[in-house]
Short mmCIF file of C-alpha atoms and ligand atoms in Angstrom, two decimals:
data_model
loop_
_atom_site.label_atom_id
_atom_site.label_comp_id
_atom_site.label_asym_id
_atom_site.label_seq_id
_atom_site.Cartn_x
_atom_site.Cartn_y
_atom_site.Cartn_z
CA THR C 256 -43.88 -11.50 32.00
CA MET C 257 -42.81 -11.52 35.65
CA ARG C 258 -39.66 -13.46 34.78
CA SER C 259 -38.55 -10.93 32.20
CA VAL C 260 -39.25 -8.02 34.54
CA ALA C 261 -37.17 -9.74 37.24
CA LEU C 262 -34.39 -10.45 34.75
CA PHE C 263 -34.51 -6.86 33.60
CA SER C 264 -34.13 -5.63 37.18
CA VAL C 265 -31.17 -7.97 37.76
CA LEU C 266 -29.53 -6.70 34.59
CA LEU C 267 -30.16 -3.14 35.66
CA SER C 268 -28.64 -3.76 39.05
CA LEU C 269 -25.54 -5.29 37.41
CA ALA C 270 -25.00 -2.34 35.10
CA THR C 271 -22.31 0.15 36.06
CA PRO C 272 -23.73 3.63 36.61
CA CYS C 273 -21.90 6.24 34.57
CA SER C 274 -23.80 9.36 35.67
CA SER C 275 -26.36 10.49 38.20
CA SER C 276 -29.15 10.17 35.66
CA ASP C 277 -28.14 6.55 35.07
CA GLU C 278 -28.47 5.90 38.77
CA GLU C 279 -32.11 6.83 38.64
CA VAL C 280 -32.69 4.34 35.89
CA LEU C 281 -30.89 1.74 37.93
CA LYS C 282 -33.14 1.88 40.96
CA PRO C 283 -34.73 -1.54 41.21
CA VAL C 284 -38.36 -1.61 40.27
CA THR C 285 -40.11 -2.81 43.38
CA LYS C 286 -43.48 -4.43 43.25
CA GLU C 287 -44.38 -3.14 46.72
CA GLU C 288 -46.97 -0.36 46.88
CA HIS C 289 -46.73 2.62 49.19
CA GLU C 290 -49.11 5.25 50.38
CA CYS C 291 -48.10 8.64 49.05
CA VAL C 292 -49.15 12.24 49.60
CA CYS C 293 -51.34 13.41 46.68
CA GLU C 294 -51.66 17.10 45.84
CA GLY C 295 -52.77 18.78 42.62
CA SER C 296 -55.37 18.41 39.87
CA SER C 297 -54.88 14.67 39.39
CA CYS C 298 -55.74 13.86 43.01
CA VAL C 299 -59.34 12.91 42.40
CA THR C 300 -59.55 10.41 45.30
CA GLY C 301 -58.32 12.76 48.03
CA ASN C 302 -54.91 13.68 49.41
CA ARG C 303 -53.55 10.14 49.50
CA CYS C 304 -52.86 7.63 46.74
CA ARG C 305 -51.10 4.26 46.40
CA GLY C 306 -48.29 3.47 44.03
CA HIS C 307 -44.88 1.89 43.65
CA GLN C 308 -43.16 5.25 43.74
CA CYS C 309 -44.17 8.56 45.31
CA PHE C 310 -43.30 11.74 43.49
CA SER C 311 -43.12 15.45 43.97
CA SER C 312 -42.99 17.66 40.87
CA LEU C 313 -42.92 21.27 39.80
CA THR C 314 -43.88 22.43 36.31
CA ASP C 315 -43.55 25.89 34.81
CA SER C 316 -46.72 26.01 32.69
CA ALA C 317 -46.51 29.25 30.65
CA GLY C 318 -45.13 31.16 33.61
CA THR C 319 -47.47 29.51 36.19
CA MET C 320 -45.78 27.20 38.68
CA VAL C 321 -47.77 24.00 39.08
CA SER C 322 -46.75 21.83 42.02
CA GLN C 323 -47.93 18.24 42.19
CA LYS C 324 -47.48 15.27 44.47
CA GLY C 325 -48.74 11.79 43.83
CA CYS C 326 -48.06 8.16 42.95
CA PHE C 327 -46.57 6.30 39.99
CA LYS C 328 -47.41 2.74 39.10
CA VAL C 329 -44.73 0.37 37.76
CA TYR C 330 -45.59 0.87 34.10
CA GLU C 331 -46.17 4.59 34.04
CA GLN C 332 -47.29 5.74 30.58
CA SER C 333 -47.77 9.46 31.24
CA THR C 334 -45.37 12.11 30.01
CA LEU C 335 -44.31 12.75 33.59
CA THR C 336 -42.44 9.80 35.12
CA CYS C 337 -39.59 9.24 37.53
CA LYS C 338 -37.39 9.13 34.42
CA THR C 339 -38.44 12.55 33.18
CA PRO C 340 -35.17 14.46 32.98
CA PRO C 341 -35.03 17.68 34.98
CA SER C 342 -35.20 20.82 32.86
CA ARG C 343 -35.80 24.53 33.30
CA ASP C 344 -39.53 23.93 32.94
CA GLN C 345 -40.07 20.76 34.87
CA ILE C 346 -38.54 18.72 37.64
CA VAL C 347 -39.66 15.42 39.20
CA GLU C 348 -38.27 13.71 42.25
CA CYS C 349 -39.32 10.22 43.24
CA CYS C 350 -39.04 8.19 46.42
CA GLN C 351 -40.20 4.88 47.81
CA GLY C 352 -41.71 4.51 51.23
CA HIS C 353 -44.77 5.40 53.24
CA LEU C 354 -45.66 9.08 52.57
CA CYS C 355 -42.03 9.63 51.61
CA ASN C 356 -42.97 12.57 49.32
CA MET C 357 -44.59 14.48 52.12
CA ASN C 358 -41.55 16.62 52.84
CA ILE C 359 -40.08 16.72 49.37
CA THR C 360 -40.25 20.19 47.88
CA VAL C 361 -38.68 20.47 44.45
CA GLN C 362 -37.48 23.76 43.03
CA LEU C 363 -36.74 24.89 39.50
CA PRO C 364 -33.42 26.64 39.08
CA PRO C 365 -33.63 30.42 38.71
CA LYS C 366 -34.04 31.55 35.07
CA GLY C 367 -30.86 32.65 33.36
CA THR C 368 -28.57 30.24 35.19
CA THR C 369 -26.65 27.95 32.94
CA GLN C 370 -26.97 24.77 34.85
CA HIS C 371 -26.35 21.67 32.81
CA TYR C 372 -28.77 18.89 33.11
CA PRO C 373 -28.06 15.37 32.14
CA GLN C 374 -29.66 14.51 28.81
CA TYR C 375 -31.09 11.09 28.21
CA ASN C 376 -31.24 11.45 24.47
CA GLY C 377 -28.08 13.47 23.80
CA LEU C 378 -24.40 12.82 23.63
CA SER C 379 -23.30 13.80 27.11
CA THR C 380 -24.74 10.84 29.08
CA TYR C 381 -22.91 8.31 27.06
CA SER C 382 -20.06 10.45 25.84
CA VAL C 383 -17.54 9.42 28.47
CA THR C 384 -18.19 5.71 27.99
CA THR C 385 -18.45 6.06 24.26
CA LEU C 386 -15.31 8.12 24.07
CA VAL C 387 -13.40 5.61 26.12
CA THR C 388 -14.54 2.60 24.14
CA VAL C 389 -14.42 4.14 20.68
CA ILE C 390 -11.27 6.25 20.92
CA VAL C 391 -9.15 5.60 23.96
CA VAL C 392 -9.34 1.78 24.02
CA PRO C 393 -8.37 1.32 20.34
CA ILE C 394 -5.50 3.81 20.77
CA ILE C 395 -4.21 1.96 23.81
CA ALA C 396 -4.63 -1.36 21.94
CA LEU C 397 -2.76 0.06 18.93
CA ILE C 398 0.10 1.29 21.08
CA PHE C 399 0.23 -2.05 22.85
CA PHE C 400 0.29 -4.11 19.65
CA SER C 401 2.85 -1.80 18.02
CA ALA C 402 5.09 -2.24 21.05
CA VAL C 403 4.65 -6.01 20.84
CA ALA C 404 5.41 -5.96 17.08
CA VAL C 405 8.58 -3.90 17.57
CA PHE C 406 9.65 -6.26 20.31
CA VAL C 407 9.03 -9.34 18.16
CA PHE C 408 10.83 -7.88 15.12
CA ARG C 409 13.83 -6.94 17.24
CA ARG C 410 13.87 -10.44 18.65
CA ILE C 411 13.79 -12.00 15.17
CA HIS C 412 16.51 -9.68 13.98
CA ARG C 413 18.69 -10.49 16.97
CA ASN C 414 18.18 -14.21 16.38
CA GLN C 415 19.24 -13.82 12.75
CA MET C 416 22.35 -11.99 13.86
CA GLU C 417 23.07 -14.67 16.43
CA ARG C 418 22.77 -17.32 13.75
CA LEU C 419 25.33 -15.45 11.69
CA THR C 420 27.67 -15.18 14.63
CA THR C 421 27.33 -18.92 15.21
CA ARG C 422 28.15 -19.48 11.56
CA ASP C 423 31.28 -17.37 11.99
CA ALA C 424 32.27 -19.33 15.05
CA GLU C 425 32.00 -22.56 13.06
CA TYR C 426 34.33 -21.32 10.37
CA GLY C 427 36.94 -19.39 12.34
CA THR C 428 37.78 -15.71 12.31
CA ILE C 429 37.24 -13.47 9.32
CA ASP C 430 40.59 -11.74 9.29
CA GLY C 431 42.60 -14.93 9.19
CA LEU C 432 40.60 -16.24 6.31
CA ILE C 433 40.79 -13.12 4.21
CA ALA C 434 44.54 -13.13 4.59
CA SER C 435 45.05 -16.81 3.96
CA ASN C 436 42.47 -17.83 1.39
CA VAL C 437 40.66 -15.07 -0.41
CA GLY C 438 43.55 -12.67 -0.85
CA GLU C 439 44.91 -13.25 -4.35
CA SER C 440 42.41 -15.81 -5.67
CA THR C 441 40.05 -15.32 -8.56
CA LEU C 442 36.41 -16.30 -8.22
CA ALA C 443 36.95 -19.24 -10.54
CA ASP C 444 39.82 -20.51 -8.33
CA LEU C 445 37.73 -20.19 -5.21
CA LEU C 446 34.67 -21.84 -6.76
CA ASP C 447 36.67 -24.68 -8.36
CA HIS C 448 38.22 -25.44 -5.02
CA SER C 449 34.90 -25.25 -3.15
CA CYS C 450 33.32 -27.87 -5.41
CA THR C 451 35.65 -30.50 -4.08
CA SER C 452 35.55 -29.33 -0.48
CA GLY C 453 31.90 -28.77 0.43
CA SER C 454 28.53 -30.34 -0.18
CA GLY C 455 26.79 -27.34 -1.76
CA SER C 456 27.56 -25.18 -4.80
CA GLY C 457 29.20 -22.32 -2.99
CA LEU C 458 32.22 -21.27 -1.04
CA PRO C 459 32.66 -21.94 2.68
CA PHE C 460 30.34 -19.58 4.60
CA LEU C 461 33.05 -17.34 5.91
CA VAL C 462 34.57 -16.93 2.45
CA GLN C 463 31.11 -16.10 1.13
CA ARG C 464 30.83 -13.35 3.68
CA THR C 465 34.32 -12.07 3.03
CA VAL C 466 33.69 -11.92 -0.72
CA ALA C 467 30.32 -10.21 -0.17
CA ARG C 468 31.86 -7.48 1.94
CA GLN C 469 34.58 -6.78 -0.60
CA ILE C 470 32.07 -6.11 -3.38
CA THR C 471 31.49 -2.62 -4.70
CA LEU C 472 28.09 -2.01 -6.30
CA ASN C 473 28.31 -0.27 -9.69
CA GLU C 474 24.87 0.01 -11.30
CA CYS C 475 21.34 -1.19 -10.74
CA VAL C 476 20.33 -3.47 -13.63
CA GLY C 477 16.92 -4.57 -12.41
CA LYS C 478 14.26 -3.61 -9.95
CA GLY C 479 10.98 -5.22 -8.96
CA ARG C 480 8.81 -6.46 -6.15
CA TYR C 481 11.58 -8.94 -5.33
CA GLY C 482 14.12 -6.15 -4.66
CA GLU C 483 17.00 -5.03 -6.90
CA VAL C 484 19.74 -6.55 -9.00
CA TRP C 485 23.07 -4.71 -9.21
CA ARG C 486 26.19 -5.21 -11.24
CA GLY C 487 28.94 -5.30 -8.70
CA GLN C 488 32.67 -5.85 -8.76
CA TRP C 489 34.83 -8.20 -6.77
CA GLN C 490 38.58 -7.90 -7.33
CA GLY C 491 38.00 -6.58 -10.84
CA GLU C 492 35.46 -9.26 -11.81
CA SER C 493 31.80 -8.44 -12.48
CA VAL C 494 29.29 -10.16 -10.25
CA ALA C 495 25.53 -9.86 -9.96
CA VAL C 496 24.17 -8.85 -6.57
CA LYS C 497 20.49 -9.50 -5.95
CA ILE C 498 19.35 -7.47 -2.96
CA PHE C 499 16.13 -9.00 -1.64
CA SER C 500 13.33 -6.81 -0.35
CA SER C 501 12.54 -7.61 3.28
CA ARG C 502 9.10 -8.94 2.30
CA ASP C 503 10.81 -11.56 0.11
CA GLU C 504 13.30 -12.76 2.71
CA LYS C 505 11.88 -16.30 2.54
CA SER C 506 13.03 -16.47 -1.10
CA TRP C 507 16.55 -15.48 -0.03
CA PHE C 508 16.58 -18.17 2.66
CA ARG C 509 15.32 -20.81 0.23
CA GLU C 510 17.71 -19.96 -2.58
CA THR C 511 20.63 -19.74 -0.14
CA GLU C 512 19.66 -23.07 1.39
CA ILE C 513 19.43 -24.80 -1.98
CA TYR C 514 22.69 -23.41 -3.37
CA ASN C 515 24.51 -24.21 -0.14
CA THR C 516 23.24 -27.75 0.26
CA VAL C 517 23.00 -28.90 -3.34
CA LEU C 518 25.88 -29.11 -5.77
CA LEU C 519 24.27 -27.09 -8.55
CA ARG C 520 26.97 -26.44 -11.10
CA HIS C 521 25.57 -26.56 -14.62
CA GLU C 522 26.13 -24.29 -17.58
CA ASN C 523 22.39 -23.64 -17.80
CA ILE C 524 21.80 -22.89 -14.11
CA LEU C 525 22.87 -19.45 -12.85
CA GLY C 526 26.21 -19.85 -11.07
CA PHE C 527 26.16 -19.15 -7.36
CA ILE C 528 29.00 -17.30 -5.65
CA ALA C 529 27.84 -16.24 -2.20
CA SER C 530 24.98 -15.33 0.07
CA ASP C 531 25.22 -12.72 2.76
CA MET C 532 23.07 -11.30 5.52
CA THR C 533 24.06 -8.00 7.11
CA SER C 534 22.50 -5.65 9.58
CA ARG C 535 22.15 -2.06 8.40
CA ASN C 536 20.43 0.65 10.47
CA SER C 537 18.58 -2.06 12.37
CA SER C 538 17.23 -3.62 9.14
CA THR C 539 18.49 -6.85 7.61
CA GLN C 540 20.07 -6.77 4.17
CA LEU C 541 19.95 -9.98 2.21
CA TRP C 542 22.31 -10.44 -0.73
CA LEU C 543 22.65 -13.21 -3.26
CA ILE C 544 25.82 -12.98 -5.33
CA THR C 545 25.94 -14.83 -8.63
CA HIS C 546 27.67 -14.74 -12.00
CA PHE C 547 26.89 -11.61 -13.96
CA HIS C 548 25.39 -11.94 -17.44
CA GLU C 549 25.67 -8.64 -19.23
CA MET C 550 22.98 -9.50 -21.80
CA GLY C 551 20.41 -9.54 -19.00
CA SER C 552 17.22 -11.58 -18.84
CA LEU C 553 15.63 -13.45 -21.74
CA TYR C 554 12.61 -11.16 -21.30
CA ASP C 555 14.78 -8.03 -21.79
CA TYR C 556 16.70 -9.64 -24.64
CA LEU C 557 13.60 -10.61 -26.63
CA GLN C 558 12.23 -7.06 -26.45
CA LEU C 559 15.10 -5.76 -28.55
CA SER C 560 16.57 -8.71 -30.43
CA THR C 561 15.38 -11.30 -32.88
CA LEU C 562 16.82 -14.76 -33.48
CA ASP C 563 17.47 -17.04 -36.42
CA ALA C 564 16.45 -20.70 -36.31
CA PRO C 565 19.82 -21.99 -34.95
CA GLY C 566 19.83 -19.23 -32.32
CA CYS C 567 16.30 -20.14 -31.32
CA LEU C 568 17.17 -23.82 -31.02
CA ARG C 569 20.32 -23.08 -29.06
CA MET C 570 18.40 -21.03 -26.52
CA ALA C 571 15.50 -23.48 -26.29
CA LEU C 572 17.84 -26.45 -25.93
CA SER C 573 19.89 -24.71 -23.24
CA ILE C 574 16.79 -23.90 -21.17
CA ALA C 575 15.46 -27.44 -21.55
CA SER C 576 18.90 -28.76 -20.51
CA GLY C 577 18.96 -26.52 -17.44
CA LEU C 578 15.47 -27.62 -16.47
CA ALA C 579 16.24 -31.29 -17.11
CA HIS C 580 19.28 -30.97 -14.84
CA LEU C 581 17.16 -29.37 -12.12
CA HIS C 582 14.45 -32.03 -12.44
CA VAL C 583 16.70 -35.06 -12.33
CA GLU C 584 17.94 -36.62 -9.12
CA ILE C 585 21.59 -37.65 -9.28
CA PHE C 586 22.80 -40.21 -6.79
CA GLY C 587 26.24 -40.54 -5.26
CA THR C 588 28.64 -38.18 -3.48
CA GLN C 589 28.49 -35.57 -6.23
CA GLY C 590 24.74 -36.08 -6.61
CA LYS C 591 21.78 -33.79 -6.18
CA PRO C 592 18.10 -34.12 -5.29
CA ALA C 593 15.43 -33.58 -7.91
CA ILE C 594 14.41 -29.91 -7.93
CA ALA C 595 11.32 -28.24 -9.39
CA HIS C 596 11.64 -24.50 -10.02
CA ARG C 597 8.00 -23.34 -9.63
CA ASP C 598 8.55 -19.85 -11.09
CA LEU C 599 9.95 -20.44 -14.55
CA LYS C 600 9.49 -17.45 -16.89
CA SER C 601 11.52 -15.36 -19.31
CA LYS C 602 12.36 -12.85 -16.55
CA ASN C 603 13.98 -15.65 -14.54
CA ILE C 604 16.18 -16.80 -17.43
CA LEU C 605 19.45 -15.05 -18.28
CA VAL C 606 21.07 -14.85 -21.68
CA LYS C 607 24.74 -15.71 -21.88
CA LYS C 608 27.22 -14.32 -24.36
CA ASN C 609 27.52 -17.71 -26.10
CA GLY C 610 23.81 -17.63 -27.04
CA GLN C 611 22.80 -20.14 -24.40
CA CYS C 612 20.65 -19.32 -21.40
CA CYS C 613 20.74 -20.14 -17.73
CA ILE C 614 17.90 -20.51 -15.26
CA ALA C 615 17.87 -18.22 -12.23
CA ASP C 616 15.82 -17.65 -9.08
CA LEU C 617 15.42 -20.75 -6.95
CA GLY C 618 13.51 -18.87 -4.24
CA LEU C 619 10.39 -21.01 -4.66
CA ALA C 620 12.02 -24.31 -5.58
CA VAL C 621 11.06 -27.64 -4.05
CA MET C 622 13.36 -30.64 -3.59
CA HIS C 623 12.66 -34.35 -3.72
CA PHE C 624 14.78 -37.15 -2.33
CA GLN C 625 13.79 -40.46 -3.84
CA ASP C 626 15.44 -42.80 -1.30
CA THR C 627 13.38 -41.45 1.59
CA ASN C 628 10.57 -40.16 -0.66
CA GLU C 629 11.00 -36.84 1.13
CA LEU C 630 9.42 -33.76 -0.45
CA ASP C 631 10.96 -30.52 0.84
CA VAL C 632 8.65 -27.66 -0.15
CA GLY C 633 10.31 -25.05 2.13
CA ASN C 634 8.16 -22.46 3.87
CA ASN C 635 7.89 -19.67 1.33
CA PRO C 636 4.30 -18.32 1.21
CA LYS C 637 4.98 -16.89 -2.27
CA VAL C 638 3.33 -18.49 -5.31
CA GLY C 639 4.55 -18.55 -8.90
CA THR C 640 3.83 -15.79 -11.44
CA LYS C 641 0.11 -15.86 -12.32
CA ARG C 642 0.62 -15.40 -16.07
CA TYR C 643 2.68 -18.61 -16.19
CA MET C 644 0.50 -20.70 -13.86
CA ALA C 645 -0.60 -24.10 -15.09
CA PRO C 646 -4.35 -24.94 -15.13
CA GLU C 647 -4.06 -27.30 -12.15
CA VAL C 648 -2.52 -24.48 -10.07
CA LEU C 649 -5.26 -22.07 -11.12
CA ASP C 650 -8.13 -24.45 -10.37
CA ASP C 651 -6.35 -25.86 -7.30
CA SER C 652 -6.60 -29.43 -8.52
CA ILE C 653 -2.81 -29.86 -8.26
CA GLN C 654 -1.64 -32.76 -6.11
CA MET C 655 0.60 -30.80 -3.78
CA ASP C 656 2.10 -33.84 -2.08
CA SER C 657 3.49 -35.29 -5.29
CA PHE C 658 6.82 -34.05 -6.66
CA GLU C 659 5.78 -35.03 -10.21
CA SER C 660 3.08 -32.32 -10.05
CA TYR C 661 5.65 -29.57 -9.57
CA LYS C 662 7.76 -30.76 -12.52
CA ARG C 663 4.65 -30.72 -14.73
CA VAL C 664 3.90 -27.15 -13.64
CA ASP C 665 7.46 -26.22 -14.77
CA ILE C 666 6.84 -27.88 -18.14
CA TRP C 667 3.70 -25.80 -18.72
CA ALA C 668 5.77 -22.65 -18.08
CA LEU C 669 8.61 -23.94 -20.28
CA GLY C 670 6.11 -24.27 -23.15
CA LEU C 671 5.20 -20.60 -22.71
CA VAL C 672 8.88 -19.56 -22.71
CA LEU C 673 9.46 -21.56 -25.93
CA TRP C 674 6.51 -19.69 -27.47
CA GLU C 675 8.05 -16.32 -26.45
CA ILE C 676 11.34 -17.33 -28.10
CA ALA C 677 9.72 -18.72 -31.27
CA ARG C 678 7.77 -15.49 -31.87
CA ARG C 679 11.09 -13.63 -32.06
CA THR C 680 12.61 -16.13 -34.50
CA VAL C 681 12.70 -14.81 -38.04
CA SER C 682 11.45 -17.09 -40.86
CA ASN C 683 11.16 -15.88 -44.46
CA GLY C 684 11.88 -12.38 -43.20
CA ILE C 685 8.84 -12.40 -40.87
CA VAL C 686 8.83 -12.10 -37.11
CA GLU C 687 6.28 -11.22 -34.40
CA ASP C 688 6.73 -8.46 -31.83
CA TYR C 689 7.68 -9.48 -28.37
CA LYS C 690 4.56 -10.21 -26.31
CA PRO C 691 4.16 -12.03 -23.01
CA PRO C 692 2.03 -15.20 -23.05
CA PHE C 693 -1.74 -14.53 -23.05
CA HIS C 694 -1.08 -10.83 -23.86
CA ASP C 695 -4.17 -10.86 -26.07
CA VAL C 696 -6.61 -12.32 -23.55
CA VAL C 697 -5.65 -10.97 -20.11
CA PRO C 698 -4.70 -7.47 -18.90
CA SER C 699 -1.18 -6.60 -17.75
CA ASP C 700 -0.65 -7.87 -14.21
CA PRO C 701 -3.55 -10.29 -14.60
CA SER C 702 -5.46 -11.53 -11.58
CA PHE C 703 -5.74 -15.14 -10.59
CA GLU C 704 -9.36 -15.09 -11.77
CA ASP C 705 -8.40 -13.56 -15.16
CA MET C 706 -5.95 -16.40 -15.71
CA LYS C 707 -8.30 -19.09 -14.46
CA LYS C 708 -11.04 -17.99 -16.84
CA VAL C 709 -8.69 -18.09 -19.85
CA VAL C 710 -6.67 -21.20 -19.01
CA CYS C 711 -9.14 -23.44 -17.14
CA VAL C 712 -12.64 -22.39 -18.15
CA ASP C 713 -12.10 -21.39 -21.79
CA GLN C 714 -9.02 -23.65 -22.11
CA GLN C 715 -7.29 -21.13 -24.36
CA ARG C 716 -3.67 -21.59 -25.46
CA PRO C 717 -1.20 -19.13 -27.02
CA ASN C 718 -1.77 -18.59 -30.72
CA ILE C 719 0.60 -20.27 -33.20
CA PRO C 720 1.10 -17.95 -36.22
CA ASN C 721 0.69 -19.59 -39.65
CA ARG C 722 4.10 -18.53 -40.84
CA TRP C 723 5.72 -20.94 -38.32
CA PHE C 724 4.45 -23.89 -40.36
CA SER C 725 6.61 -22.95 -43.32
CA ASP C 726 9.71 -23.28 -41.13
CA LEU C 727 11.06 -26.65 -39.96
CA THR C 728 12.40 -25.42 -36.64
CA LEU C 729 9.34 -23.39 -35.73
CA THR C 730 7.00 -26.24 -36.74
CA SER C 731 8.87 -28.59 -34.42
CA MET C 732 8.87 -25.97 -31.68
CA ALA C 733 5.09 -25.51 -32.09
CA LYS C 734 4.57 -29.25 -31.72
CA LEU C 735 6.75 -29.32 -28.62
CA MET C 736 5.03 -26.42 -26.90
CA LYS C 737 1.58 -27.87 -27.58
CA GLU C 738 2.75 -30.98 -25.78
CA CYS C 739 3.66 -28.82 -22.77
CA TRP C 740 0.16 -27.40 -22.63
CA TYR C 741 -2.07 -30.43 -22.16
CA GLN C 742 -4.79 -29.75 -19.61
CA ASN C 743 -3.96 -33.15 -18.15
CA PRO C 744 -0.57 -32.63 -16.41
CA SER C 745 0.47 -36.28 -16.78
CA ALA C 746 0.14 -36.07 -20.59
CA ARG C 747 2.80 -33.35 -20.85
CA LEU C 748 6.33 -34.03 -22.08
CA THR C 749 9.20 -34.26 -19.60
CA ALA C 750 12.14 -31.84 -19.67
CA LEU C 751 14.41 -34.68 -20.72
CA ARG C 752 12.14 -35.57 -23.67
CA ILE C 753 12.05 -31.91 -24.78
CA LYS C 754 15.83 -31.74 -24.50
CA LYS C 755 16.26 -34.88 -26.63
CA THR C 756 13.79 -33.71 -29.27
CA LEU C 757 15.45 -30.29 -29.53
CA THR C 758 18.86 -31.99 -29.80
CA LYS C 759 17.54 -34.09 -32.70
CA ILE C 760 16.09 -31.06 -34.47
CA ASP C 761 19.40 -29.26 -33.97
CA ASN C 762 21.34 -32.20 -35.41
CA SER C 763 19.01 -32.55 -38.41
CA LEU C 764 19.35 -28.84 -39.07
CA ASP C 765 23.16 -29.25 -39.07
CA LYS C 766 22.80 -32.18 -41.45
CA ILE C 767 20.66 -30.19 -43.88
CA LYS C 768 23.31 -27.46 -43.79
CA THR C 769 26.17 -29.88 -44.53
CA ASP C 770 24.12 -31.65 -47.25
CA ILE C 771 23.68 -28.32 -48.97
N1 ADE S 1070 19.51 -9.77 -13.78
C1 ADE S 1070 19.16 -10.64 -12.86
N2 ADE S 1070 20.17 -11.45 -12.57
C2 ADE S 1070 21.19 -11.08 -13.34
C3 ADE S 1070 22.50 -11.57 -13.52
N3 ADE S 1070 22.95 -12.59 -12.83
N4 ADE S 1070 23.25 -10.98 -14.41
C4 ADE S 1070 22.77 -9.97 -15.10
N5 ADE S 1070 21.57 -9.46 -15.01
C5 ADE S 1070 20.77 -10.02 -14.12
#
């Protein structure tokens, strides 16, 4: 239509020419007709014709030079048009105006010259533009964004360092403190004193830093996506140093925040000593220093060791006690908010020399304050370990704004830990190998979808071996764990109920022993 032709010409006139051949394309198509000189075989109506463009051409037809002049209409369909690219065999020149082609004589270049003609269908016409857009622009963009990223990271790093400096300023100078306070004390002295002086579980910040910088690292005892755990030494005492990988810095911040704001001293919660942030070769090193437990994690322990019924109960009860302490809110000056762990598993539980366990890794924990009904979920993008995820986490039906939901997710995971322990408890000389929960139905490092299929769709639960039912302790444990695994989160037992039941079983076991 006329409108589309007009639009097309406007678009053409707006386009930026990138080569001489483009310019020809860009000439506006005029509707005005001109009289042109007509010469050659096609001039059937005489030596004049009318058209929108006049042309003059020269064609090498098998060695014979054919010269033509004439007219082109707007929609020229012939093989020869104003757009015909010049070549060694043919050249066309167009013009607009009355008899404008009269004095145009086109010439083919002499044979053998290596003149380069613009190609309409090849690379060269568009190569400059294409090259710029496809290669140069992305490279410039990449350099630009890298520069911005470096700038932002440096800024963040500097802010972190400034925060540390501010912290120092609040607590005085390092040297004075080392000399006056830390000098001859043992960790127990320092920690005992700090319990009565501060609000959190740890030492004053400056003492934390001083202790951290006096630690020598001895051996790496664990390594994973989270970073590394080292056995270190501080004034002759063993300490555990968890060095966080930079991608898990949010976990360090959260754990540090919780230990420093909440009084978390319990025999079944890993004891906190200090947190430290240092700058090393322009990267930030994040340390969490805690009590060292030479028997390692429950996961490591169960690989190599088996338990008897009292040992099993002792461990189970200690974990339930630790979790009950985390879950409960205690009011008053020495109180604590309710805390849900959100990543309970055998790798996050440590075995103590007295046969009890303690719960570690509060990097994902959430806090709840009943008086204000405040739920502090932190800002860690990490999620719990997939293998231990409760059905409501896997199918996303969890009520994320309710603290109760997070406790129930912990209880699901506690049930799985009890199952891991019970498998390694010998009864009538029989014991199962160590296996992680759902070992038989999902691959190692299962995906979210793997877990969802097993736990939500098929509603599978860990298998309870028959031999457990001929043992009092294991039968009770089986009943308990089943009550941690209800699909309906609100039907599950609480940590306190599990703790009380395990205490009763423990007491009845003692009674049987004394009766005998
Ligand atoms: N692995 C992780 N944390 C540990 C700790 N506190 N003691 C010993 N081994 C550990």
